[in-house]
CSV table of N, CA and C in Angstrom, one decimal:
chain,number,residue,atom,x,y,z
A,164,MET,N,4.9,3.8,-0.7
A,164,MET,CA,5.5,4.0,-0.6
A,164,MET,C,5.4,4.4,-1.9
A,165,ALA,N,5.1,3.6,-3.4
A,165,ALA,CA,6.1,4.3,-4.9
A,165,ALA,C,4.6,5.0,-5.1
A,166,ALA,N,3.7,5.1,-4.6
A,166,ALA,CA,2.6,5.7,-4.9
A,166,ALA,C,2.4,7.2,-4.1
A,167,SER,N,3.8,7.7,-4.0
A,167,SER,CA,4.0,8.8,-2.8
A,167,SER,C,4.6,9.6,-4.4
A,168,ARG,N,5.3,9.3,-4.8
A,168,ARG,CA,5.7,9.4,-6.5
A,168,ARG,C,4.4,9.9,-7.5
A,169,LEU,N,3.5,9.4,-7.3
A,169,LEU,CA,2.7,10.0,-8.0
A,169,LEU,C,2.6,11.6,-8.2
A,170,SER,N,2.6,12.1,-6.3
A,170,SER,CA,2.6,13.0,-6.9
A,170,SER,C,3.7,14.4,-5.6
A,171,PRO,N,4.8,14.0,-5.8
A,171,PRO,CA,5.8,14.0,-5.0
A,171,PRO,C,5.5,15.1,-3.7
A,172,PRO,N,5.9,14.6,-2.6
A,172,PRO,CA,5.9,16.4,-2.3
A,172,PRO,C,7.4,16.9,-2.3
A,173,PRO,N,7.8,18.9,-1.8
A,173,PRO,CA,8.6,19.0,-2.5
A,173,PRO,C,9.5,19.2,-1.9
A,174,ASP,N,9.7,18.7,-0.7
A,174,ASP,CA,10.7,18.6,0.2
A,174,ASP,C,11.0,16.2,1.1
A,175,ARG,N,12.0,16.3,1.2
A,175,ARG,CA,12.1,15.5,2.2
A,175,ARG,C,11.9,14.6,2.8
A,176,ARG,N,11.5,15.3,3.1
A,176,ARG,CA,10.5,15.9,4.8
A,176,ARG,C,8.8,15.0,4.6
A,177,ARG,N,8.5,15.9,3.3
A,177,ARG,CA,7.8,15.8,3.2
A,177,ARG,C,6.7,14.9,2.3
A,178,LEU,N,8.0,13.9,1.6
A,178,LEU,CA,7.8,13.4,1.0
A,178,LEU,C,8.2,12.6,2.1
A,179,ALA,N,8.8,12.3,2.7
A,179,ALA,CA,9.4,11.1,4.1
A,179,ALA,C,7.9,10.4,5.3
A,180,ARG,N,6.7,11.6,5.4
A,180,ARG,CA,5.1,12.0,5.6
A,180,ARG,C,4.5,11.3,4.8
A,181,ALA,N,4.6,11.2,3.6
A,181,ALA,CA,3.9,11.0,2.3
A,181,ALA,C,4.0,9.9,2.4
A,182,MET,N,5.0,9.0,2.7
A,182,MET,CA,5.4,7.0,2.3
A,182,MET,C,5.1,7.0,3.4
A,183,MET,N,5.3,7.3,5.0
A,183,MET,CA,5.0,6.5,5.9
A,183,MET,C,3.3,6.6,5.6
A,184,LEU,N,3.1,7.8,5.9
A,184,LEU,CA,1.1,8.1,6.0
A,184,LEU,C,0.8,6.8,4.5
A,185,LEU,N,1.5,6.4,3.2
A,185,LEU,CA,1.0,5.0,2.3
A,185,LEU,C,0.8,4.2,3.3
A,186,ALA,N,2.0,3.6,3.7
A,186,ALA,CA,2.6,2.3,4.8
A,186,ALA,C,1.7,2.0,4.5
A,187,ALA,N,0.8,3.4,5.9
A,187,ALA,CA,0.1,2.6,7.1
A,187,ALA,C,-0.8,2.2,6.9
A,188,LEU,N,-1.6,3.0,5.2
A,188,LEU,CA,-2.6,2.5,4.8
A,188,LEU,C,-2.9,1.9,4.0
A,189,ALA,N,-1.8,1.2,3.1
A,189,ALA,CA,-1.7,-0.1,2.1
A,189,ALA,C,-2.4,-1.3,4.0
A,190,MET,N,-1.7,-1.0,4.6
A,190,MET,CA,-1.7,-2.4,5.7
A,190,MET,C,-3.0,-2.4,6.5
A,191,LEU,N,-2.8,-0.2,7.0
A,191,LEU,CA,-4.6,-0.6,7.0
A,191,LEU,C,-5.9,-1.8,7.3
A,192,PRO,N,-6.5,-2.3,6.2
A,192,PRO,CA,-7.2,-3.4,5.5
A,192,PRO,C,-7.0,-4.5,7.1
A,193,ASP,N,-5.4,-4.7,7.7
A,193,ASP,CA,-5.4,-5.6,8.5
A,193,ASP,C,-5.5,-6.2,10.0
A,194,ALA,N,-5.6,-4.6,10.0
A,194,ALA,CA,-6.5,-4.1,11.2
A,194,ALA,C,-7.6,-5.3,11.6
A,195,ASP,N,-7.8,-5.6,10.9
A,195,ASP,CA,-9.5,-6.9,10.8
A,195,ASP,C,-8.4,-8.0,11.9
A,196,VAL,N,-7.3,-8.1,12.3
A,196,VAL,CA,-6.6,-9.9,12.8
A,196,VAL,C,-7.1,-9.3,14.8
A,197,ILE,N,-6.5,-7.8,15.1
A,197,ILE,CA,-7.5,-7.1,16.4
A,197,ILE,C,-8.9,-7.9,16.5
A,198,GLY,N,-9.9,-8.0,15.5
A,198,GLY,CA,-10.8,-8.7,15.9
A,198,GLY,C,-10.3,-10.2,16.6
A,199,GLY,N,-10.0,-11.1,16.4
A,199,GLY,CA,-9.6,-12.8,16.9
A,199,GLY,C,-9.8,-12.3,18.4
A,200,ALA,N,-8.8,-11.5,18.7
A,200,ALA,CA,-8.6,-11.8,20.0
A,200,ALA,C,-10.2,-11.2,21.0
A,201,PHE,N,-11.0,-10.7,20.6
A,201,PHE,CA,-11.9,-10.7,21.3
A,201,PHE,C,-13.1,-11.1,20.5
A,202,GLY,N,-12.6,-12.2,20.0
A,202,GLY,CA,-13.7,-13.3,19.5
A,202,GLY,C,-14.5,-13.4,18.0
A,203,VAL,N,-14.2,-12.3,16.9
A,203,VAL,CA,-15.2,-12.5,15.6
A,203,VAL,C,-13.9,-13.6,14.9
A,204,PRO,N,-15.1,-14.4,15.0
A,204,PRO,CA,-14.3,-15.0,13.7
A,204,PRO,C,-13.6,-15.2,12.1
A,205,TYR,N,-13.1,-16.0,12.0
A,205,TYR,CA,-12.0,-15.3,11.0
A,205,TYR,C,-13.2,-15.4,9.6
A,206,GLY,N,-14.7,-16.0,9.9
A,206,GLY,CA,-14.9,-15.9,8.2
A,206,GLY,C,-15.8,-15.2,8.7
A,207,ALA,N,-16.5,-14.3,9.5
A,207,ALA,CA,-17.8,-13.6,10.0
A,207,ALA,C,-17.2,-12.5,9.2
A,208,PRO,N,-18.0,-11.4,8.9
A,208,PRO,CA,-18.0,-10.5,8.0
A,208,PRO,C,-16.2,-9.3,8.0
A,209,TRP,N,-16.8,-9.1,9.4
A,209,TRP,CA,-15.4,-8.5,9.7
A,209,TRP,C,-14.3,-8.8,10.8
A,210,GLY,N,-14.8,-10.3,10.1
A,210,GLY,CA,-13.3,-11.3,10.3
A,210,GLY,C,-11.8,-11.0,9.8
A,211,HIS,N,-10.8,-11.2,9.6
A,211,HIS,CA,-9.8,-11.1,8.8
A,211,HIS,C,-10.1,-11.2,7.3
A,212,ARG,N,-9.5,-10.4,6.6
A,212,ARG,CA,-10.3,-10.4,5.2
A,212,ARG,C,-11.4,-10.3,4.7
A,213,GLY,N,-12.4,-10.1,5.6
A,213,GLY,CA,-13.6,-9.4,5.6
A,213,GLY,C,-14.1,-8.0,5.0
A,214,ALA,N,-14.0,-7.4,6.0
A,214,ALA,CA,-15.2,-5.8,5.5
A,214,ALA,C,-14.1,-5.0,5.2
A,215,THR,N,-13.2,-5.5,6.1
A,215,THR,CA,-11.5,-4.5,6.1
A,215,THR,C,-11.4,-4.3,4.8
A,216,HIS,N,-11.4,-5.6,4.3
A,216,HIS,CA,-10.8,-6.5,2.5
A,216,HIS,C,-11.8,-5.2,1.5
A,217,SER,N,-12.6,-5.0,1.6
A,217,SER,CA,-13.4,-4.2,0.8
A,217,SER,C,-13.1,-3.6,-0.1
A,218,PHE,N,-13.5,-3.1,-1.3
A,218,PHE,CA,-12.9,-1.4,-2.1
A,218,PHE,C,-14.3,-0.9,-1.2
A,219,ALA,N,-16.0,-0.9,-0.9
A,219,ALA,CA,-16.3,0.0,-0.1
A,219,ALA,C,-15.5,0.6,1.6
A,220,PHE,N,-14.7,-0.1,1.9
A,220,PHE,CA,-13.8,0.4,3.0
A,220,PHE,C,-12.9,1.2,2.2
A,221,ALA,N,-12.2,0.5,1.5
A,221,ALA,CA,-11.5,1.2,1.0
A,221,ALA,C,-11.4,2.7,0.6
A,222,LEU,N,-12.8,3.1,0.0
A,222,LEU,CA,-13.2,4.0,-1.0
A,222,LEU,C,-13.9,5.2,0.6
A,223,VAL,N,-14.1,4.9,1.8
A,223,VAL,CA,-14.5,5.1,2.8
A,223,VAL,C,-13.4,6.2,3.8
A,224,VAL,N,-12.5,5.1,4.0
A,224,VAL,CA,-10.6,5.3,3.7
A,224,VAL,C,-10.4,6.5,3.1
A,225,GLY,N,-10.5,6.1,2.3
A,225,GLY,CA,-10.3,7.6,1.2
A,225,GLY,C,-10.4,9.0,1.4
A,226,ALA,N,-12.3,9.2,2.0
A,226,ALA,CA,-12.8,10.2,1.9
A,226,ALA,C,-12.5,10.6,3.2
A,227,VAL,N,-12.4,9.6,3.6
A,227,VAL,CA,-11.6,10.7,5.5
A,227,VAL,C,-10.7,11.0,5.5
A,228,VAL,N,-9.7,10.2,4.3
A,228,VAL,CA,-7.9,11.1,4.5
A,228,VAL,C,-7.8,11.9,3.5
A,229,ALA,N,-8.7,12.2,2.5
A,229,ALA,CA,-9.0,13.2,1.5
A,229,ALA,C,-10.0,14.2,2.5
A,230,ALA,N,-11.1,14.4,3.5
A,230,ALA,CA,-11.7,15.4,4.4
A,230,ALA,C,-10.5,15.5,5.0
A,231,ALA,N,-9.5,14.6,5.2
A,231,ALA,CA,-8.6,15.0,6.8
A,231,ALA,C,-7.6,16.5,6.2
A,232,GLY,N,-7.8,16.6,4.9
A,232,GLY,CA,-6.7,17.4,4.6
A,232,GLY,C,-5.7,16.5,3.2
A,233,PRO,N,-6.1,17.9,2.5
A,233,PRO,CA,-5.0,17.3,0.9
A,233,PRO,C,-3.6,16.7,1.1
A,234,TRP,N,-2.9,16.0,1.0
A,234,TRP,CA,-1.6,16.3,0.9
A,234,TRP,C,-1.0,15.7,0.1
A,235,ALA,N,-1.6,15.6,-1.2
A,235,ALA,CA,-1.3,14.4,-2.2
A,235,ALA,C,-2.1,16.1,-3.4
A,236,GLY,N,-1.7,17.1,-2.2
A,236,GLY,CA,-2.1,18.1,-3.9
A,236,GLY,C,-3.7,18.8,-3.9
A,237,ALA,N,-4.4,18.0,-5.0
A,237,ALA,CA,-6.0,18.5,-4.8
A,237,ALA,C,-6.7,17.4,-4.0
A,238,PRO,N,-8.3,17.9,-3.1
A,238,PRO,CA,-8.4,16.8,-2.2
A,238,PRO,C,-8.9,15.4,-3.2
A,239,ALA,N,-9.4,15.7,-4.7
A,239,ALA,CA,-9.9,13.8,-5.2
A,239,ALA,C,-8.3,13.5,-5.5
A,240,ARG,N,-7.6,13.8,-5.7
A,240,ARG,CA,-5.9,13.4,-5.9
A,240,ARG,C,-6.6,12.3,-4.5
A,241,THR,N,-6.1,13.3,-3.6
A,241,THR,CA,-5.9,12.9,-1.9
A,241,THR,C,-7.0,11.1,-2.0
A,242,PHE,N,-8.2,12.1,-2.2
A,242,PHE,CA,-9.1,11.0,-2.5
A,242,PHE,C,-8.7,9.5,-3.1
A,243,LEU,N,-8.2,10.1,-4.6
A,243,LEU,CA,-7.9,8.9,-5.2
A,243,LEU,C,-6.1,7.9,-5.4
A,244,VAL,N,-6.0,8.5,-5.0
A,244,VAL,CA,-4.9,8.0,-4.0
A,244,VAL,C,-4.7,6.8,-3.3
A,245,ALA,N,-5.0,7.7,-1.9
A,245,ALA,CA,-5.9,7.4,-1.0
A,245,ALA,C,-6.2,5.4,-1.1
A,246,THR,N,-7.1,5.7,-1.3
A,246,THR,CA,-8.1,4.6,-2.5
A,246,THR,C,-8.0,3.7,-2.9
A,247,LEU,N,-6.7,3.6,-3.3
A,247,LEU,CA,-6.8,2.8,-4.6
A,247,LEU,C,-5.2,2.3,-3.9
A,248,VAL,N,-5.0,3.0,-2.8
A,248,VAL,CA,-3.2,2.7,-1.9
A,248,VAL,C,-3.9,1.0,-1.1
A,249,VAL,N,-5.4,1.8,-0.5
A,249,VAL,CA,-5.7,0.7,0.5
A,249,VAL,C,-6.3,-0.1,-0.1
A,250,ALA,N,-7.3,0.0,-1.8
A,250,ALA,CA,-7.3,-1.5,-2.5
A,250,ALA,C,-6.2,-2.5,-2.2
A,251,SER,N,-5.5,-2.5,-2.8
A,251,SER,CA,-4.3,-3.0,-3.4
A,251,SER,C,-4.0,-4.1,-2.1
A,252,HIS,N,-4.4,-3.8,-1.4
A,252,HIS,CA,-4.3,-4.6,-0.2
A,252,HIS,C,-4.8,-5.8,-0.8
A,253,PRO,N,-6.1,-5.7,-0.4
A,253,PRO,CA,-6.8,-7.0,-0.7
A,253,PRO,C,-6.3,-7.5,-2.1
A,254,VAL,N,-6.8,-6.8,-2.5
A,254,VAL,CA,-5.8,-7.7,-4.3
A,254,VAL,C,-5.2,-8.1,-4.7
A,255,LEU,N,-3.7,-8.1,-3.6
A,255,LEU,CA,-2.5,-8.5,-3.3
A,255,LEU,C,-2.4,-9.2,-2.5
A,256,ASP,N,-3.4,-9.3,-1.8
A,256,ASP,CA,-4.0,-11.0,-0.9
A,256,ASP,C,-5.2,-12.0,-1.7
A,257,MET,N,-5.5,-11.4,-2.6
A,257,MET,CA,-5.7,-12.2,-4.0
A,257,MET,C,-5.7,-13.2,-4.4
A,258,LEU,N,-4.5,-12.5,-4.3
A,258,LEU,CA,-2.5,-13.2,-4.9
A,258,LEU,C,-2.0,-14.7,-4.0
A,259,THR,N,-2.8,-14.4,-3.7
A,259,THR,CA,-1.8,-15.3,-1.9
A,259,THR,C,-2.0,-17.2,-2.4
A,260,ASP,N,-1.6,-17.8,-2.2
A,260,ASP,CA,-1.9,-19.0,-1.9
A,260,ASP,C,-2.8,-19.9,-0.5
A,261,GLY,N,-3.3,-18.6,-0.1
A,261,GLY,CA,-4.3,-19.3,1.6
A,261,GLY,C,-4.6,-18.7,1.8
A,262,GLY,N,-5.1,-18.9,2.3
A,262,GLY,CA,-6.9,-18.2,3.6
A,262,GLY,C,-8.2,-18.1,3.1
A,263,ARG,N,-8.7,-17.5,2.8
A,263,ARG,CA,-10.2,-17.9,2.5
A,263,ARG,C,-10.3,-17.1,1.3
A,264,GLY,N,-9.9,-16.0,1.3
A,264,GLY,CA,-9.9,-15.0,0.4
A,264,GLY,C,-10.7,-13.8,0.8
A,265,CYS,N,-10.4,-13.1,0.0
A,265,CYS,CA,-11.0,-11.5,0.5
A,265,CYS,C,-12.4,-11.4,0.2
A,266,ALA,N,-13.2,-10.3,0.9
A,266,ALA,CA,-13.9,-10.3,1.1
A,266,ALA,C,-15.2,-9.1,0.0
A,267,VAL,N,-14.4,-8.9,-0.9
A,267,VAL,CA,-14.0,-7.1,-1.8
A,267,VAL,C,-15.6,-6.9,-2.2
A,268,PHE,N,-16.1,-7.6,-2.3
A,268,PHE,CA,-17.6,-6.5,-2.5
A,268,PHE,C,-18.6,-6.1,-1.2
A,269,TRP,N,-18.1,-6.4,0.2
A,269,TRP,CA,-18.3,-6.3,1.4
A,269,TRP,C,-19.1,-5.2,1.0
A,270,PRO,N,-20.3,-4.6,1.1
A,270,PRO,CA,-21.2,-4.9,2.2
A,270,PRO,C,-22.3,-5.7,1.3
A,271,LEU,N,-22.5,-5.5,0.0
A,271,LEU,CA,-23.7,-6.0,-1.2
A,271,LEU,C,-23.0,-7.6,-1.4
A,272,ASP,N,-21.8,-8.5,-1.1
A,272,ASP,CA,-21.8,-9.3,-1.7
A,272,ASP,C,-20.8,-10.2,0.1
A,273,ASP,N,-20.9,-11.1,1.1
A,273,ASP,CA,-19.9,-11.7,2.1
A,273,ASP,C,-18.8,-12.8,1.3
A,274,THR,N,-19.0,-13.0,0.1
A,274,THR,CA,-18.2,-13.8,-0.9
A,274,THR,C,-16.9,-14.2,-1.1
A,275,ARG,N,-15.9,-13.8,0.0
A,275,ARG,CA,-14.6,-14.8,-0.5
A,275,ARG,C,-14.2,-14.5,-1.7
A,276,TYR,N,-12.7,-14.5,-3.1
A,276,TYR,CA,-12.3,-14.4,-3.5
A,276,TYR,C,-10.8,-14.3,-3.8
A,277,PHE,N,-10.4,-14.7,-4.8
A,277,PHE,CA,-8.9,-15.1,-4.9
A,277,PHE,C,-9.2,-14.9,-6.5
A,278,LEU,N,-7.9,-14.4,-6.8
A,278,LEU,CA,-7.6,-14.1,-8.5
A,278,LEU,C,-7.1,-15.5,-8.6
A,279,PRO,N,-6.7,-15.7,-9.5
A,279,PRO,CA,-7.0,-17.5,-10.3
A,279,PRO,C,-5.8,-17.6,-10.3
A,280,TRP,N,-4.7,-16.4,-10.9
A,280,TRP,CA,-3.2,-16.3,-10.2
A,280,TRP,C,-2.7,-16.5,-9.0
A,281,ARG,N,-2.4,-17.5,-8.2
A,281,ARG,CA,-1.6,-16.9,-6.4
A,281,ARG,C,-0.4,-17.5,-6.5
A,282,PRO,N,0.5,-16.7,-6.9
A,282,PRO,CA,1.9,-16.7,-7.3
A,282,PRO,C,2.2,-16.4,-5.2
A,283,LEU,N,2.5,-15.5,-4.6
A,283,LEU,CA,2.3,-15.7,-3.2
A,283,LEU,C,2.3,-16.2,-2.3
A,284,PRO,N,2.8,-16.8,-1.5
A,284,PRO,CA,2.7,-17.2,-0.5
A,284,PRO,C,2.2,-16.5,1.0
A,285,VAL,N,1.0,-16.6,1.6
A,285,VAL,CA,0.5,-16.3,2.2
A,285,VAL,C,1.8,-16.4,3.1
A,286,ALA,N,1.1,-15.4,3.9
A,286,ALA,CA,2.1,-15.1,5.6
A,286,ALA,C,1.0,-15.3,6.4
A,287,PRO,N,2.1,-15.9,7.7
A,287,PRO,CA,1.8,-16.4,8.8
A,287,PRO,C,1.0,-14.8,9.8
A,288,ILE,N,0.0,-15.0,10.3
A,288,ILE,CA,-0.4,-14.1,10.9
A,288,ILE,C,0.9,-13.3,12.9
A,289,GLY,N,0.7,-12.7,13.3
A,289,GLY,CA,1.5,-12.6,14.3
A,289,GLY,C,2.2,-12.7,14.7
A,290,LEU,N,3.1,-14.0,16.2
A,290,LEU,CA,4.8,-14.5,15.7
A,290,LEU,C,4.4,-15.0,15.7
A,291,GLY,N,3.9,-16.3,14.1
A,291,GLY,CA,4.1,-16.6,13.5
A,291,GLY,C,4.9,-16.1,12.6
A,292,PHE,N,5.3,-14.8,12.4
A,292,PHE,CA,6.1,-14.2,11.1
A,292,PHE,C,7.8,-14.0,11.3
A,293,LEU,N,8.0,-14.4,12.7
A,293,LEU,CA,9.0,-14.5,13.1
A,293,LEU,C,9.1,-16.3,13.9
A,294,SER,N,9.4,-16.5,12.0
A,294,SER,CA,9.6,-18.1,11.3
A,294,SER,C,10.3,-18.5,10.1
A,295,ALA,N,10.7,-19.6,10.3
A,295,ALA,CA,11.2,-19.8,8.8
A,295,ALA,C,10.7,-19.3,7.4
A,296,ARG,N,9.0,-20.1,7.6
A,296,ARG,CA,8.1,-19.8,7.1
A,296,ARG,C,7.9,-18.4,7.0
A,297,GLY,N,8.3,-17.6,8.0
A,297,GLY,CA,7.8,-15.9,7.5
A,297,GLY,C,8.8,-15.3,6.8
A,298,LEU,N,9.9,-15.9,7.4
A,298,LEU,CA,11.1,-15.5,6.1
A,298,LEU,C,10.9,-14.9,4.8
A,299,LYS,N,10.5,-16.6,4.5
A,299,LYS,CA,9.9,-17.2,3.2
A,299,LYS,C,9.6,-16.1,2.9
A,300,VAL,N,8.5,-16.1,3.0
A,300,VAL,CA,7.7,-15.1,2.7
A,300,VAL,C,8.0,-13.6,2.3
A,301,SER,N,8.5,-12.8,3.4
A,301,SER,CA,9.3,-12.0,3.3
A,301,SER,C,10.7,-12.0,2.5
A,302,LEU,N,11.2,-13.0,2.3
A,302,LEU,CA,12.6,-13.1,0.5
A,302,LEU,C,11.4,-13.1,-0.4
A,303,VAL,N,10.2,-14.0,-1.0
A,303,VAL,CA,9.4,-13.7,-2.3
A,303,VAL,C,9.1,-12.9,-2.0
A,304,GLU,N,8.3,-11.7,-1.3
A,304,GLU,CA,7.8,-9.9,-1.3
A,304,GLU,C,9.1,-9.4,-2.0
A,305,LEU,N,9.7,-9.9,-1.1
A,305,LEU,CA,10.7,-8.5,-1.5
A,305,LEU,C,11.7,-8.5,-3.5
A,306,VAL,N,11.6,-10.2,-3.7
A,306,VAL,CA,12.2,-10.2,-4.8
A,306,VAL,C,10.7,-9.6,-5.9
A,307,ALA,N,9.6,-10.3,-5.3
A,307,ALA,CA,8.0,-9.6,-5.8
A,307,ALA,C,8.3,-7.9,-6.6
A,308,PHE,N,8.4,-7.5,-5.1
A,308,PHE,CA,8.1,-6.2,-5.3
A,308,PHE,C,9.1,-5.3,-5.3
A,309,ALA,N,10.1,-6.1,-5.8
A,309,ALA,CA,12.1,-5.2,-5.8
A,309,ALA,C,11.3,-3.5,-6.9
A,310,PRO,N,10.6,-4.2,-7.3
A,310,PRO,CA,10.4,-2.7,-9.0
A,310,PRO,C,10.4,-1.9,-8.1
A,311,LEU,N,8.7,-2.1,-7.4
A,311,LEU,CA,8.7,-1.0,-6.6
A,311,LEU,C,9.0,-0.4,-5.8
A,312,PHE,N,9.8,-0.5,-4.7
A,312,PHE,CA,11.4,-0.7,-3.7
A,312,PHE,C,12.4,0.2,-4.4
A,313,ALA,N,12.4,-0.1,-5.8
A,313,ALA,CA,13.7,0.6,-7.2
A,313,ALA,C,12.7,2.2,-7.0
A,314,PHE,N,11.1,2.2,-7.7
A,314,PHE,CA,10.7,3.4,-8.4
A,314,PHE,C,10.7,4.3,-6.6
A,315,ALA,N,10.3,3.8,-5.8
A,315,ALA,CA,10.4,4.9,-4.7
A,315,ALA,C,10.9,5.6,-4.5
A,316,LEU,N,12.1,4.4,-4.4
A,316,LEU,CA,13.7,5.1,-3.2
A,316,LEU,C,14.3,5.5,-4.4
A,317,TRP,N,14.1,5.8,-6.5
A,317,TRP,CA,15.3,6.1,-6.7
A,317,TRP,C,15.6,8.0,-6.7
A,318,PRO,N,15.9,8.0,-7.0
A,318,PRO,CA,16.3,9.1,-6.3
A,318,PRO,C,15.1,10.5,-7.6
A,319,ARG,N,14.4,11.4,-6.5
A,319,ARG,CA,14.3,11.8,-7.8
A,319,ARG,C,15.1,13.3,-8.3
A,320,ARG,N,14.0,13.2,-9.3
A,320,ARG,CA,15.0,15.1,-9.8
A,320,ARG,C,14.5,16.4,-9.3
A,321,THR,N,14.6,17.5,-8.6
A,321,THR,CA,13.7,18.1,-8.3
A,321,THR,C,14.8,20.1,-9.9
A,322,ALA,N,13.4,21.1,-9.4
A,322,ALA,CA,13.6,21.3,-10.2
A,322,ALA,C,14.8,22.1,-10.2
A,323,ALA,N,15.3,22.1,-8.8
A,323,ALA,CA,16.9,22.7,-8.8
A,323,ALA,C,17.7,22.1,-9.8
A,324,SER,N,17.6,21.0,-9.6
A,324,SER,CA,18.6,20.2,-9.9
A,324,SER,C,18.1,20.0,-11.4
A,325,ALA,N,16.5,19.9,-12.2
A,325,ALA,CA,16.5,20.2,-13.7
A,325,ALA,C,17.2,21.6,-14.6
A,326,ALA,N,17.6,22.6,-13.1
A,326,ALA,CA,17.3,23.2,-14.0
A,326,ALA,C,18.5,24.0,-14.4
A,327,PRO,N,19.1,24.8,-15.6
A,327,PRO,CA,20.2,25.2,-16.0
A,327,PRO,C,21.5,25.9,-14.7
A,328,SER,N,22.3,26.0,-14.7
A,328,SER,CA,23.2,26.8,-13.6
A,328,SER,C,23.2,27.8,-14.1
A,329,THR,N,23.5,29.2,-13.5
A,329,THR,CA,23.6,30.1,-13.8
A,329,THR,C,24.6,30.5,-14.0
A,330,THR,N,25.4,30.1,-12.1
A,330,THR,CA,26.6,30.3,-12.1
A,330,THR,C,27.6,29.8,-13.2
A,331,SER,N,29.1,31.0,-13.2
A,331,SER,CA,30.0,30.2,-14.6
A,331,SER,C,31.4,30.4,-13.7
A,332,THR,N,32.2,29.1,-14.4
A,332,THR,CA,33.6,29.5,-13.7
A,332,THR,C,34.1,29.7,-13.9
A,333,LEU,N,35.6,30.1,-13.7
A,333,LEU,CA,36.4,30.4,-13.9
A,333,LEU,C,36.9,30.4,-15.2
A,334,GLU,N,37.0,29.3,-16.3
A,334,GLU,CA,37.2,29.1,-17.3
A,334,GLU,C,36.5,29.3,-18.0
A,335,GLU,N,35.4,29.5,-17.2
A,335,GLU,CA,33.9,30.3,-18.7
A,335,GLU,C,34.1,30.8,-19.2
A,336,ARG,N,34.8,31.3,-18.1
A,336,ARG,CA,34.8,33.2,-18.7
A,336,ARG,C,36.5,34.5,-19.0
């Protein structure tokens, strides 16, 4: 949602659509959990935090989004914003205290990586998220990401509100 501020659409409806699209793109790498229902092992290249958590995946998604229609202005900007939003997911996952890391360099390297600093608790998968542990994770993330939420939702100054008023009051006359 905060990334929508990089190139804010001119009206609230388009801004809301951009925020929803970017939020969906940020969550897209976790679509890999569906593979578990089909027997894909967690540690497999297409398992959880595997290929869909790679920078290569982020680049492909960015290219597809840019080709589908530039919503952030120019296609190059759309590509850049979409790629960075998708790539932010594995980077944030590498800051968690659980799981097996992320295969950020797939397909060149299947190794799962974490960052040296891991301040975020890992979220339970599936219905486990609706638990006391899931609530704790949600509260920690709410506090950790409050500045981004505030930045995303802070009222925008429009060109109309920035322009000096051309109407005068009776007192001014």
